[in-house]
Coordinates of C-alpha atoms in Angstrom, one line a residue:
X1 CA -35.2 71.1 20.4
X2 CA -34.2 69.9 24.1
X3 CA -32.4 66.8 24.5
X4 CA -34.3 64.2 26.4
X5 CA -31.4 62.5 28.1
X6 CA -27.3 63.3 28.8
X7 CA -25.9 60.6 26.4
X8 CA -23.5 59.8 29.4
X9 CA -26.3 58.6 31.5
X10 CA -27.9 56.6 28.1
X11 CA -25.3 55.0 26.9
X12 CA -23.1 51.6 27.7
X13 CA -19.2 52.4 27.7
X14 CA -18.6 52.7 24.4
X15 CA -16.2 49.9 24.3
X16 CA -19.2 47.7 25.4
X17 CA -21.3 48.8 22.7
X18 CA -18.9 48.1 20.0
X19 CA -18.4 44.7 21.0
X20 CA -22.2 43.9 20.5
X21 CA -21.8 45.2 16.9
X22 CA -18.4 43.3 15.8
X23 CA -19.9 40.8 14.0
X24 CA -18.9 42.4 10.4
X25 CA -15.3 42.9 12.2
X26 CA -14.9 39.1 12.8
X27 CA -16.3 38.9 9.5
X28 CA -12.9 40.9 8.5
X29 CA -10.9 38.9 10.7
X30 CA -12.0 36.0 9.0
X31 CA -10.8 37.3 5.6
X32 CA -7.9 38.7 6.9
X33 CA -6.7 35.4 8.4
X34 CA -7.4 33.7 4.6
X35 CA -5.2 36.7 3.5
X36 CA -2.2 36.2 5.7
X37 CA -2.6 32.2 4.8
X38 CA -2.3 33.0 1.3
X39 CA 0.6 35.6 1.8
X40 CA 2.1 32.7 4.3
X41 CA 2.0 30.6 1.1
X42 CA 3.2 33.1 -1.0
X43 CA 6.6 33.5 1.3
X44 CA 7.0 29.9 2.0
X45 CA 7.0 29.1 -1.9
X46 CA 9.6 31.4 -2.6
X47 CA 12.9 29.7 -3.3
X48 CA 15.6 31.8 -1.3
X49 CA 19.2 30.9 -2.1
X50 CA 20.8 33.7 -1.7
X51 CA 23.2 35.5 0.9
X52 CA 22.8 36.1 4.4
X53 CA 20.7 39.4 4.6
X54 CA 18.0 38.3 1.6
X55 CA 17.6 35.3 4.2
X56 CA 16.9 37.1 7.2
X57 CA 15.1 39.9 5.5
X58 CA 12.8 36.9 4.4
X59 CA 12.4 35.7 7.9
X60 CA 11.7 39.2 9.4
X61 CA 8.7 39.5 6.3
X62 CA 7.6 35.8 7.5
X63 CA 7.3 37.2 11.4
X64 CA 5.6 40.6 10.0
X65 CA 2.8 38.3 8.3
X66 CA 2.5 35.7 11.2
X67 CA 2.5 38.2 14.6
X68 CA -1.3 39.7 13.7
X69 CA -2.6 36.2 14.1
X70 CA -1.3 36.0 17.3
X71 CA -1.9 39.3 18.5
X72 CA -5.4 39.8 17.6
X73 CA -5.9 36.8 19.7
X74 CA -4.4 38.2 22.7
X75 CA -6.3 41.6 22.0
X76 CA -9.7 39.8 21.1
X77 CA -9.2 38.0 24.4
X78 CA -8.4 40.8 26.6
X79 CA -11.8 42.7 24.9
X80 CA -13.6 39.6 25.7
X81 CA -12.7 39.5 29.2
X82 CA -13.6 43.2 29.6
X83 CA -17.0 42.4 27.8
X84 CA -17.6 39.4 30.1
X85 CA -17.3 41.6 33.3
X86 CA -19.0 44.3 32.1
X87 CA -22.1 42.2 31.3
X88 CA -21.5 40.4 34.6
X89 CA -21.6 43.6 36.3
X90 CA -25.0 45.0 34.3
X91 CA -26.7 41.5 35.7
X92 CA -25.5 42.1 39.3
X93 CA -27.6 45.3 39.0
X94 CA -30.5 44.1 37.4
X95 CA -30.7 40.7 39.7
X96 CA -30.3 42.1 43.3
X97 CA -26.7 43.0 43.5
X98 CA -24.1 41.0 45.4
X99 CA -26.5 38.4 46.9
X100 CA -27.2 36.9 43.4
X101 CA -23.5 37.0 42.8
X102 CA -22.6 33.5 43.0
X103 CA -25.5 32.4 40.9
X104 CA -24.5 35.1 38.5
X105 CA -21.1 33.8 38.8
X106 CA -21.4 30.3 37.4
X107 CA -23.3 31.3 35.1
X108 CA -20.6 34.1 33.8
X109 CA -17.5 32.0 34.6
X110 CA -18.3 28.7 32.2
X111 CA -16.0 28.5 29.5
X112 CA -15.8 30.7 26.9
X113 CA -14.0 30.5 23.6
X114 CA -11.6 27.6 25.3
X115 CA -10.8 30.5 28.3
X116 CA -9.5 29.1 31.2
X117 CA -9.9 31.9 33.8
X118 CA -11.5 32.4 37.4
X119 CA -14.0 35.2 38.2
X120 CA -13.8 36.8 41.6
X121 CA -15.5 39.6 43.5
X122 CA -13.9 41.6 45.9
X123 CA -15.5 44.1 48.5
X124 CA -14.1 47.9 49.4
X125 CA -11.3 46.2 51.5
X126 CA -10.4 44.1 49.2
X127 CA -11.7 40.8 50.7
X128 CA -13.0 37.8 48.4
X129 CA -17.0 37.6 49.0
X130 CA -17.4 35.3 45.7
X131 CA -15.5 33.0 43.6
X132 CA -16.3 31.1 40.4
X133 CA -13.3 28.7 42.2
X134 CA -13.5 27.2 45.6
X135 CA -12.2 29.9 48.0
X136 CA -10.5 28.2 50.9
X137 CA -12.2 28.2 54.4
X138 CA -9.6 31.3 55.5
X139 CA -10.3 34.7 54.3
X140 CA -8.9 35.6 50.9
X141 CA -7.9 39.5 50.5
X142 CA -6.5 41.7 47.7
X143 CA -5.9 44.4 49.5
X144 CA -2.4 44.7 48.9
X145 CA -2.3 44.3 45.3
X146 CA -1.4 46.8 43.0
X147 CA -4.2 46.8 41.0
X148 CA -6.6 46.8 43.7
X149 CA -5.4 49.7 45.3
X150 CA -4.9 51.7 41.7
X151 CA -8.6 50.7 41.6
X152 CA -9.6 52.6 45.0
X153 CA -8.0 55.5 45.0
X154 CA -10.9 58.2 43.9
X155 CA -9.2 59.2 40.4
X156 CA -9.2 55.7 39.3
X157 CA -10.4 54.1 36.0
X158 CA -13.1 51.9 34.9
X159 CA -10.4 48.9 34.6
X160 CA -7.1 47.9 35.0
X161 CA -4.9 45.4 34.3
X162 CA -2.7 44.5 36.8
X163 CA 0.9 42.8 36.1
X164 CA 0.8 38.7 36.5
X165 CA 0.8 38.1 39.8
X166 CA 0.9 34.6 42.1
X167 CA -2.8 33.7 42.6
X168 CA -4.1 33.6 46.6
X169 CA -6.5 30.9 45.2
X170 CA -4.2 28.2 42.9
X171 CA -0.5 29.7 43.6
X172 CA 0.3 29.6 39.9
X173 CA 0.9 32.8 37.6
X174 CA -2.2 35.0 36.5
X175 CA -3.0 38.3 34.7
X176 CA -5.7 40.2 36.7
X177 CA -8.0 42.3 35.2
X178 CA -10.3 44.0 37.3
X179 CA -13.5 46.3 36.8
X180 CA -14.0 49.3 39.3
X181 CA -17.0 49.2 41.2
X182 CA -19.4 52.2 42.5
X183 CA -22.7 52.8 44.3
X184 CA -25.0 55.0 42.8
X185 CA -23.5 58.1 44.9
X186 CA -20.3 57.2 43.6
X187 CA -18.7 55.6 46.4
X188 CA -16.0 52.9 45.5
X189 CA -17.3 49.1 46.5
X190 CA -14.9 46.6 45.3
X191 CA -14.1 45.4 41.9
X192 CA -14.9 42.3 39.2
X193 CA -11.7 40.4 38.9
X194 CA -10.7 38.0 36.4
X195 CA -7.6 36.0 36.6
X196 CA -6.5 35.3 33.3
X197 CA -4.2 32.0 32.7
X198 CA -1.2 33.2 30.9
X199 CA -0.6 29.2 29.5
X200 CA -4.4 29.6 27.6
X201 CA -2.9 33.4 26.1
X202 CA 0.3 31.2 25.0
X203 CA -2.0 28.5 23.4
X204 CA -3.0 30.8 20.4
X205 CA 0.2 30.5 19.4
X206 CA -0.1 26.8 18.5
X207 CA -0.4 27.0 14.9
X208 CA 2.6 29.3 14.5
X209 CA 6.0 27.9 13.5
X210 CA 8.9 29.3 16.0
X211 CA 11.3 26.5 15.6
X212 CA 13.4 25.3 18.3
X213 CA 15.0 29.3 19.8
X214 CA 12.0 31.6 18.0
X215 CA 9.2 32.7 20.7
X216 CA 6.3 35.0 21.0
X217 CA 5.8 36.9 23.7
X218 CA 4.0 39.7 25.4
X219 CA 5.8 42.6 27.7
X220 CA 4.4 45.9 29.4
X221 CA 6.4 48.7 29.0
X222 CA 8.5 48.5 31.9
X223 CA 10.0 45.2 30.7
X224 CA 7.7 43.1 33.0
X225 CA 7.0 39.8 31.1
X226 CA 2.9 38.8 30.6
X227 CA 4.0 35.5 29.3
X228 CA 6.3 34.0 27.0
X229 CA 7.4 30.8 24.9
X230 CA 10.7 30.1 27.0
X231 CA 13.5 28.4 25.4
X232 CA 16.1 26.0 27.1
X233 CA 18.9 24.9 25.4
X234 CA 20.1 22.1 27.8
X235 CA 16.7 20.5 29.6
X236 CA 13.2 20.7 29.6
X237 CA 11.1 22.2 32.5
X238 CA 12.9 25.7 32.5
X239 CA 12.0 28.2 34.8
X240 CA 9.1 30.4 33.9
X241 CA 10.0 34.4 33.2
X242 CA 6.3 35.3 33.5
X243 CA 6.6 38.0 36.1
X244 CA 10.2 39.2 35.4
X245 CA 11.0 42.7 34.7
X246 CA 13.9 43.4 32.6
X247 CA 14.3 46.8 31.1
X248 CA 16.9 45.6 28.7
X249 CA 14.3 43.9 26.4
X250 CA 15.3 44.1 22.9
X251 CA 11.6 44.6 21.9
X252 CA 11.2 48.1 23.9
X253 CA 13.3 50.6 22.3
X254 CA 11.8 50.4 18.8
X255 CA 8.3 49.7 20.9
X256 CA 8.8 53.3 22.4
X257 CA 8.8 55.1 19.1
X258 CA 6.7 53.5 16.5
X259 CA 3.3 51.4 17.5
X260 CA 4.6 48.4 15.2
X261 CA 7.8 46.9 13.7
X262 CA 10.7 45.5 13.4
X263 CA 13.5 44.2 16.2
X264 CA 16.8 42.2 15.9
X265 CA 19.5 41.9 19.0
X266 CA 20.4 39.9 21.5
X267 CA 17.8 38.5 23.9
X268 CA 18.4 39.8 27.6
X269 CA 16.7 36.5 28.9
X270 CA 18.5 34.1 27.3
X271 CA 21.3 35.2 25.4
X272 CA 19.9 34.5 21.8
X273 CA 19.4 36.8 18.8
X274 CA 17.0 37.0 17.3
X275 CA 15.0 39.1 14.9
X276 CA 11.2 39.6 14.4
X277 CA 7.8 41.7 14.5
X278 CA 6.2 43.3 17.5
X279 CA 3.1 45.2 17.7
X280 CA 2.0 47.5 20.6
X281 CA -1.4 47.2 22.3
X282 CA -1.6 50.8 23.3
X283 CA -5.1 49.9 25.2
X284 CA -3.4 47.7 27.4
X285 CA -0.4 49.0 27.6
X286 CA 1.1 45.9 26.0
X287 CA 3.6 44.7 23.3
X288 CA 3.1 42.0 21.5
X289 CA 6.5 40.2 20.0
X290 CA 7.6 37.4 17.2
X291 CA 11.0 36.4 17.6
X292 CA 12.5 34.3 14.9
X293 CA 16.2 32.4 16.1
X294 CA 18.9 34.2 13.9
X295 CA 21.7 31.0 13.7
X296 CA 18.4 28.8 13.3
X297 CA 17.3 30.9 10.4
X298 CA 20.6 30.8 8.7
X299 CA 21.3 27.2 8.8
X300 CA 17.9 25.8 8.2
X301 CA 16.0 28.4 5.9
X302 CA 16.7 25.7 2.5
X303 CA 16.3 22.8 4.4
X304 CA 13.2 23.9 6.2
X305 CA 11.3 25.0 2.8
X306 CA 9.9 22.2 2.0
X307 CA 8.2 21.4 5.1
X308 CA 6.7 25.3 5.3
X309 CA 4.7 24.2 1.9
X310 CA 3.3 21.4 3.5
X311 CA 2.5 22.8 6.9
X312 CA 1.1 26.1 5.2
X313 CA -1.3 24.6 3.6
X314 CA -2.2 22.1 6.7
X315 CA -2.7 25.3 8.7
X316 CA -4.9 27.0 5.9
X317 CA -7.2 24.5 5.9
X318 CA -7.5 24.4 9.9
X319 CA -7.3 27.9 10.5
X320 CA -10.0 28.6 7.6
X321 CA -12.1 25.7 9.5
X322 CA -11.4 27.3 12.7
X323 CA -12.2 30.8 11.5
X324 CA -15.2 29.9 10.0
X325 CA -16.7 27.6 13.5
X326 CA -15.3 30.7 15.3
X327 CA -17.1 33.5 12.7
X328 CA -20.8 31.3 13.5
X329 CA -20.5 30.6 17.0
X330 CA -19.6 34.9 17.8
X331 CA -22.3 35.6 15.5
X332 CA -24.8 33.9 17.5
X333 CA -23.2 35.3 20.8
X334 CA -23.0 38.9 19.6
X335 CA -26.9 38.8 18.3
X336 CA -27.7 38.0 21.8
X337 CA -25.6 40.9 22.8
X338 CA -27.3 43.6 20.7
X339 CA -30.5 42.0 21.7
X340 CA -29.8 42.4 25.5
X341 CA -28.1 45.7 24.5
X342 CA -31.3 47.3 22.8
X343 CA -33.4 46.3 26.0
X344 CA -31.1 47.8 28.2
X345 CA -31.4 50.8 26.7
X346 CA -35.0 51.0 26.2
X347 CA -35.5 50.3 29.9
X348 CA -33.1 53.2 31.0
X349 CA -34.5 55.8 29.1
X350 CA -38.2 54.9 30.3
X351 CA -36.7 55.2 33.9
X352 CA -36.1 58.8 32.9
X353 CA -39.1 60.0 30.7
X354 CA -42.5 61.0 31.7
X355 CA -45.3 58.8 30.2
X356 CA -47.7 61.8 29.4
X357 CA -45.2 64.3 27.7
X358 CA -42.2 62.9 26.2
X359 CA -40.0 65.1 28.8
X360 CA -37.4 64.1 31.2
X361 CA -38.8 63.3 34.3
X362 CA -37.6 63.8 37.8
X363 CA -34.7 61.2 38.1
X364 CA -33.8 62.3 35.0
X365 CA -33.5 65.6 36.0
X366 CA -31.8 65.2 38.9
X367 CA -29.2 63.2 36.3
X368 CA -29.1 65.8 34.2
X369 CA -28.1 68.8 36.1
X370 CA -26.2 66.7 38.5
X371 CA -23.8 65.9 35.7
X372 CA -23.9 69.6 34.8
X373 CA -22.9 70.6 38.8
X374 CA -19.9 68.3 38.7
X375 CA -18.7 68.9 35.1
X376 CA -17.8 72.7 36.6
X377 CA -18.5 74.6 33.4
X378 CA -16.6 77.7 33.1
X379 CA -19.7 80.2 32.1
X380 CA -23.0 80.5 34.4
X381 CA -26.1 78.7 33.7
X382 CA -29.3 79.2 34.6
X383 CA -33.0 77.3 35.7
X384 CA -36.4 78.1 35.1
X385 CA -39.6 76.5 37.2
X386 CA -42.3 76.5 35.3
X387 CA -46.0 76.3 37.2
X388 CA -49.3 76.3 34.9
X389 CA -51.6 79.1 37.2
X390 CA -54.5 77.8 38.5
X391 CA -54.7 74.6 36.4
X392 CA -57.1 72.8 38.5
X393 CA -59.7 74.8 36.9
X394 CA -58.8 73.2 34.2
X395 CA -59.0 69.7 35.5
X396 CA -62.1 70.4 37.4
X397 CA -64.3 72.1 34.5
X398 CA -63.0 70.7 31.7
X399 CA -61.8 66.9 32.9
X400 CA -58.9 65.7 33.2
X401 CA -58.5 65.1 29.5
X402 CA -58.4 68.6 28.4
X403 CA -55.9 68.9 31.4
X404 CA -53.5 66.7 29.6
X405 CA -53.8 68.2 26.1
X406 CA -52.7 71.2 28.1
X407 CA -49.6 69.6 29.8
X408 CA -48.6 68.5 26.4
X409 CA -49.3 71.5 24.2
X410 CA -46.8 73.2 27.2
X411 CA -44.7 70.2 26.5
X412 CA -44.1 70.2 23.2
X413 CA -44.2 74.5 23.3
X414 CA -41.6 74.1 25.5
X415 CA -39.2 71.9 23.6
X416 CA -39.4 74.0 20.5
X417 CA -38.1 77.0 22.5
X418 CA -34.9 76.4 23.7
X419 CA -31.8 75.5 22.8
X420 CA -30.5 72.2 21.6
X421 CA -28.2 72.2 24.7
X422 CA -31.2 72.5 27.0
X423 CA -33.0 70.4 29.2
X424 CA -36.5 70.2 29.8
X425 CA -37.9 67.9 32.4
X426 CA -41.8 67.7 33.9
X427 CA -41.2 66.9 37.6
X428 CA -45.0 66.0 38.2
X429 CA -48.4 67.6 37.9
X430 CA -48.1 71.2 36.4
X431 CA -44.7 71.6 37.4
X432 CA -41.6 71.9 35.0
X433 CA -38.2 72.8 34.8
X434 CA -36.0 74.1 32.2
X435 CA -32.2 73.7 32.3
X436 CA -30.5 76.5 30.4
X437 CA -26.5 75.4 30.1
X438 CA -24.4 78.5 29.6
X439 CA -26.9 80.7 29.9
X440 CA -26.4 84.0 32.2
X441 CA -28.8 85.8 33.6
X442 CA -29.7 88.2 30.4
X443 CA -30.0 85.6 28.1
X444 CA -32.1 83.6 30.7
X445 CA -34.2 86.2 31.1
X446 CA -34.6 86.1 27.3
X447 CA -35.4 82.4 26.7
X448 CA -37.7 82.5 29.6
X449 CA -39.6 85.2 28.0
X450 CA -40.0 83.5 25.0
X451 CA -40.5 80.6 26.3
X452 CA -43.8 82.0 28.2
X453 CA -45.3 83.6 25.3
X454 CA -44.8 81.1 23.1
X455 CA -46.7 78.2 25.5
X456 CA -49.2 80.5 26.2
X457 CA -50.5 81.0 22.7
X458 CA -50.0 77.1 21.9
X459 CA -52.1 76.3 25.0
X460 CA -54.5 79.0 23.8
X461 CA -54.7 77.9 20.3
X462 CA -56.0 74.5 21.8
X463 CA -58.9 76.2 23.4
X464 CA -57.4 76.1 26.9
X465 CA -55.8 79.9 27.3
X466 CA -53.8 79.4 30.5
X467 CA -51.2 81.8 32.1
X468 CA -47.7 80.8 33.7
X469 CA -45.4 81.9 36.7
X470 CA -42.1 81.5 36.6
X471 CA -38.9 81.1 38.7
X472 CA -35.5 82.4 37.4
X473 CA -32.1 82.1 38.9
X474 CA -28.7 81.7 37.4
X475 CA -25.7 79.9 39.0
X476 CA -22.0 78.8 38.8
X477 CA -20.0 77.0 40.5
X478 CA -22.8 75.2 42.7
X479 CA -22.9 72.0 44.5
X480 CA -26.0 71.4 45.9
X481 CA -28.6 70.6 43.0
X482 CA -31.5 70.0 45.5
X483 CA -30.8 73.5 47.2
X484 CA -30.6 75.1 44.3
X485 CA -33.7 73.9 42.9
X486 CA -35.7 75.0 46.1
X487 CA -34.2 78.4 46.0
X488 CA -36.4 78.4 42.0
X489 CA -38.9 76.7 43.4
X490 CA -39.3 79.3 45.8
X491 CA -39.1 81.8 43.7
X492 CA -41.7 80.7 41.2
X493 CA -44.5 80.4 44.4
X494 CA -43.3 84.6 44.6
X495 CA -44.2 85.0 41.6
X496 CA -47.9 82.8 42.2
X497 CA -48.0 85.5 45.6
X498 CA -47.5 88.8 43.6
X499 CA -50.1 88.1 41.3
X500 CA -49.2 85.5 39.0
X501 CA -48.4 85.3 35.6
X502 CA -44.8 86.4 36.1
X503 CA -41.4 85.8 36.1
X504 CA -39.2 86.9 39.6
X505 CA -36.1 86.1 39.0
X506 CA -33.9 85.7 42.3
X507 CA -30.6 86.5 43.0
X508 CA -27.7 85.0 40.8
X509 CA -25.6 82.4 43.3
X510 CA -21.9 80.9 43.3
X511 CA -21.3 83.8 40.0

């Protein structure tokens, strides 16, 4: 059987899709967080006396079972705020493009989850067209920031997220992530860009206990810092190292050869040691760390153990409470999101399939095999056109009923003939294409000969007998899908002027 549609053409990006089908993973996140309360419990009860390492091999355990709370919240976030422009993008489309946007933009920039962010979209050159904040009466540009120009250049991805950077619009700190965005010919056209407070990331740390020197944090790579719990010794107010780069980060070495762990050392930002858990985001590019303070580990680990019963099981019964408001509200959201999903896709494939047969239709066609140009595959393939001969008879004495039986007996004759890698398309009237991938000319020659005898005796076994001509031509290495489906075209009307009921098959091109 053909395949009625590339699934690259029919298909959201998958990370899209599996956000509107997490609800049984928040489900598991739910359970998970009532896990690591009760293992919180379980550490906190345990009475540790004893010498220096048993204490700090208990506080690295304790840092091990708090990080994931943390850092699924900085990874749930981050896949929020890709789902949020992705669906902002889909509704530009489907609501006129860019002169909806700043409807579409208050709409998509209200508060979600607590998220305190600002949605912007840029043009080709970078400049600020729409703002869910108040854009200043000057110009605003992009243009020169990294991210941006990453996002131009014509090998770029979907998204990126860009290192914090001093915002144009507030002057404080933000993390940008932006989405790429292209015309239907492929032509860059600006981006979706969401600047992400790194104060709101820091807040889902609230219910964690770092003491007075521990700290969470999150780093790229290069040692650049996303954001961080700062520690000052002597005053309060110290400077902010969000934006810092420092490759001497205690965190990256055992980052670089295992995606989660264990580090101990002495901080390169403010001179402390400290030991805890990190966990890379390998999406992102990210590491996410727990630092515990060594000397404050040490001196107030007995004193301390008390107050851990007590404020373990005052953050159970919130963060249960807050798990279970947050499992409800999501549900409700993501239900939405199949919902809007499913009609998505039901629109999209009826843009591509013919009404009367089942087939592909023309757009869907030109899709198909312009996917297949670009993809460059290595063996030739070939296309047949397909013309029913002289089927306004057919129409004219029989009515255009019988006509139709006959366009779907060739149909469905059609689709049982070739391959499962095939494509078969009706591009109007009596006209039809078949797309053979990998197929050279001899086995071209052999499909479309089975093809023809097969149809013929379905059409035939309906009452109906018709004949068919056929064009042949095999290709590789082609750019020009609308040339190349004249030069078949053409062929199939020789075959119509030597008599019909034929196949010519034209020279092979680009082979």
């Amino acid at each position: 059987m053909s395949q009625p549609m590339m699934s690259a053409t029919s298909e959201l990006p998958s990370n899209v899709v599996a956000e509107a089908r997490l609800p049984a993973v928040l489900l598991a996140i739910v359970l998970g967080w009532a896990a690591l309360i009760g293992a919180l419990a379980y550490f906190t009860e345990r009475d540790i006396a004893g010498d220096r390492a048993q204490t700090l091999e208990t506080a690295a355990q304790r840092a091990e079972t708090l990080l994931p709370l943390f850092g699924n919240s900085v990874q749930r976030a981050l896949d929020d705020t890709r789902l949020l422009l992705s669906a902002l993008e889909l509704a530009l489309e489907s609501n006129g493009g860019d002169g909806a946007a700043r409807d579409l933009l208050q709409r998509f920039g209200a508060p979600q989850d607590g998220m305190r962010q600002r949605i912007s979209i840029a043009d080709a050159r970078g400049r600020l067209i729409a703002s869910t904040a108040d854009l200043p009466a000057a110009s605003l540009s992009v243009a020169d920031r990294d991210y941006f120009q990453r996002l131009a250049a014509p090998d770029a991805p979907g998204w990126i997220l860009g290192k914090p950077v001093i915002s144009h619009v507030t002057d404080d700190w933000t993390i940008p992530l932006a989405v790429r965005r292209v015309a239907a010919d492929g032509r860059f056209t600006g981006a979706l860009i969401t600047a992400i407070d790194p104060q709101w990331l820091l807040t889902m740390a609230g219910s964690m206990d770092l003491g007075r020197t521990g700290t969470v944090g999150v780093v790229d790579f290069d040692g650049t810092v996303y954001l961080r719990r700062d520690i000052d010794l002597h005053h309060a107010g110290a400077a902010s190292t969000i934006g810092t780069t420092n490759p001497r980060l205690i965190v990256l070495e055992p980052a670089r050869t295992a995606p989660s762990g264990r580090f101990s050392g002495t901080s390169a930002l403010d001179g402390l040691r400290r030991l805890g858990s990190y966990r890379v985001l390998p999406q992102y590019g990210l590491i996410v760390a727990y630092g515990l303070g060594e000397d404050e580990v040490l001196t107030q680990h007995m004193r301390r153990a008390g107050a851990e019963r007590r404020l373990a099981l005052l953050s159970g019964v919130l963060l249960t409470a807050i798990a279970g408001g947050l499992f409800l509200w999501r549900l409700r959201d993501w239900r939405q999101a199949r919902q809007l999903l499913a009609a998505w896709r039901q629109a999209h494939t009826a843009a591509r399939t013919d009404v009367l047969t089942g087939l592909g239709n023309r757009r869907g066609y030109e899709e198909h095999i312009g996917a297949l140009l670009a993809s460059r595959p290595p063996m030739p393939s070939s296309l047949l056109y397909i013309d029913c001969d002289d089927f306004k008879r057919i129409n004219d004495s029989a009515g255009h009923e019988a006509g139709d039986a006959v366009l779907c007996a060739l149909a469905a004759s059609f689709s049982d003939s070739v391959r499962a890698s095939d494509y078969v398309a009706r591009l109007g009237g009596d006209e039809f294409v078949v797309l053979l991938a990998n197929a050279g000319e001899v086995a071209a020659a052999a499909i479309a000969g089975k093809l023809k005898s097969r149809a013929e005796a379905a059409v035939a076994a309906i009452g109906l007998p018709v004949t068919l001509s056929i064009g042949q031509i095999t290709f590789r290495r082609v750019h020009d899908a609308a040339a190349l489906t004249r030069e078949v075209d053409a062929a199939m009307y020789s075959a119509k002027r030597e008599g019909k009921n034929r196949i010519v098959r034209v020279t092979s091109i680009g082979t």
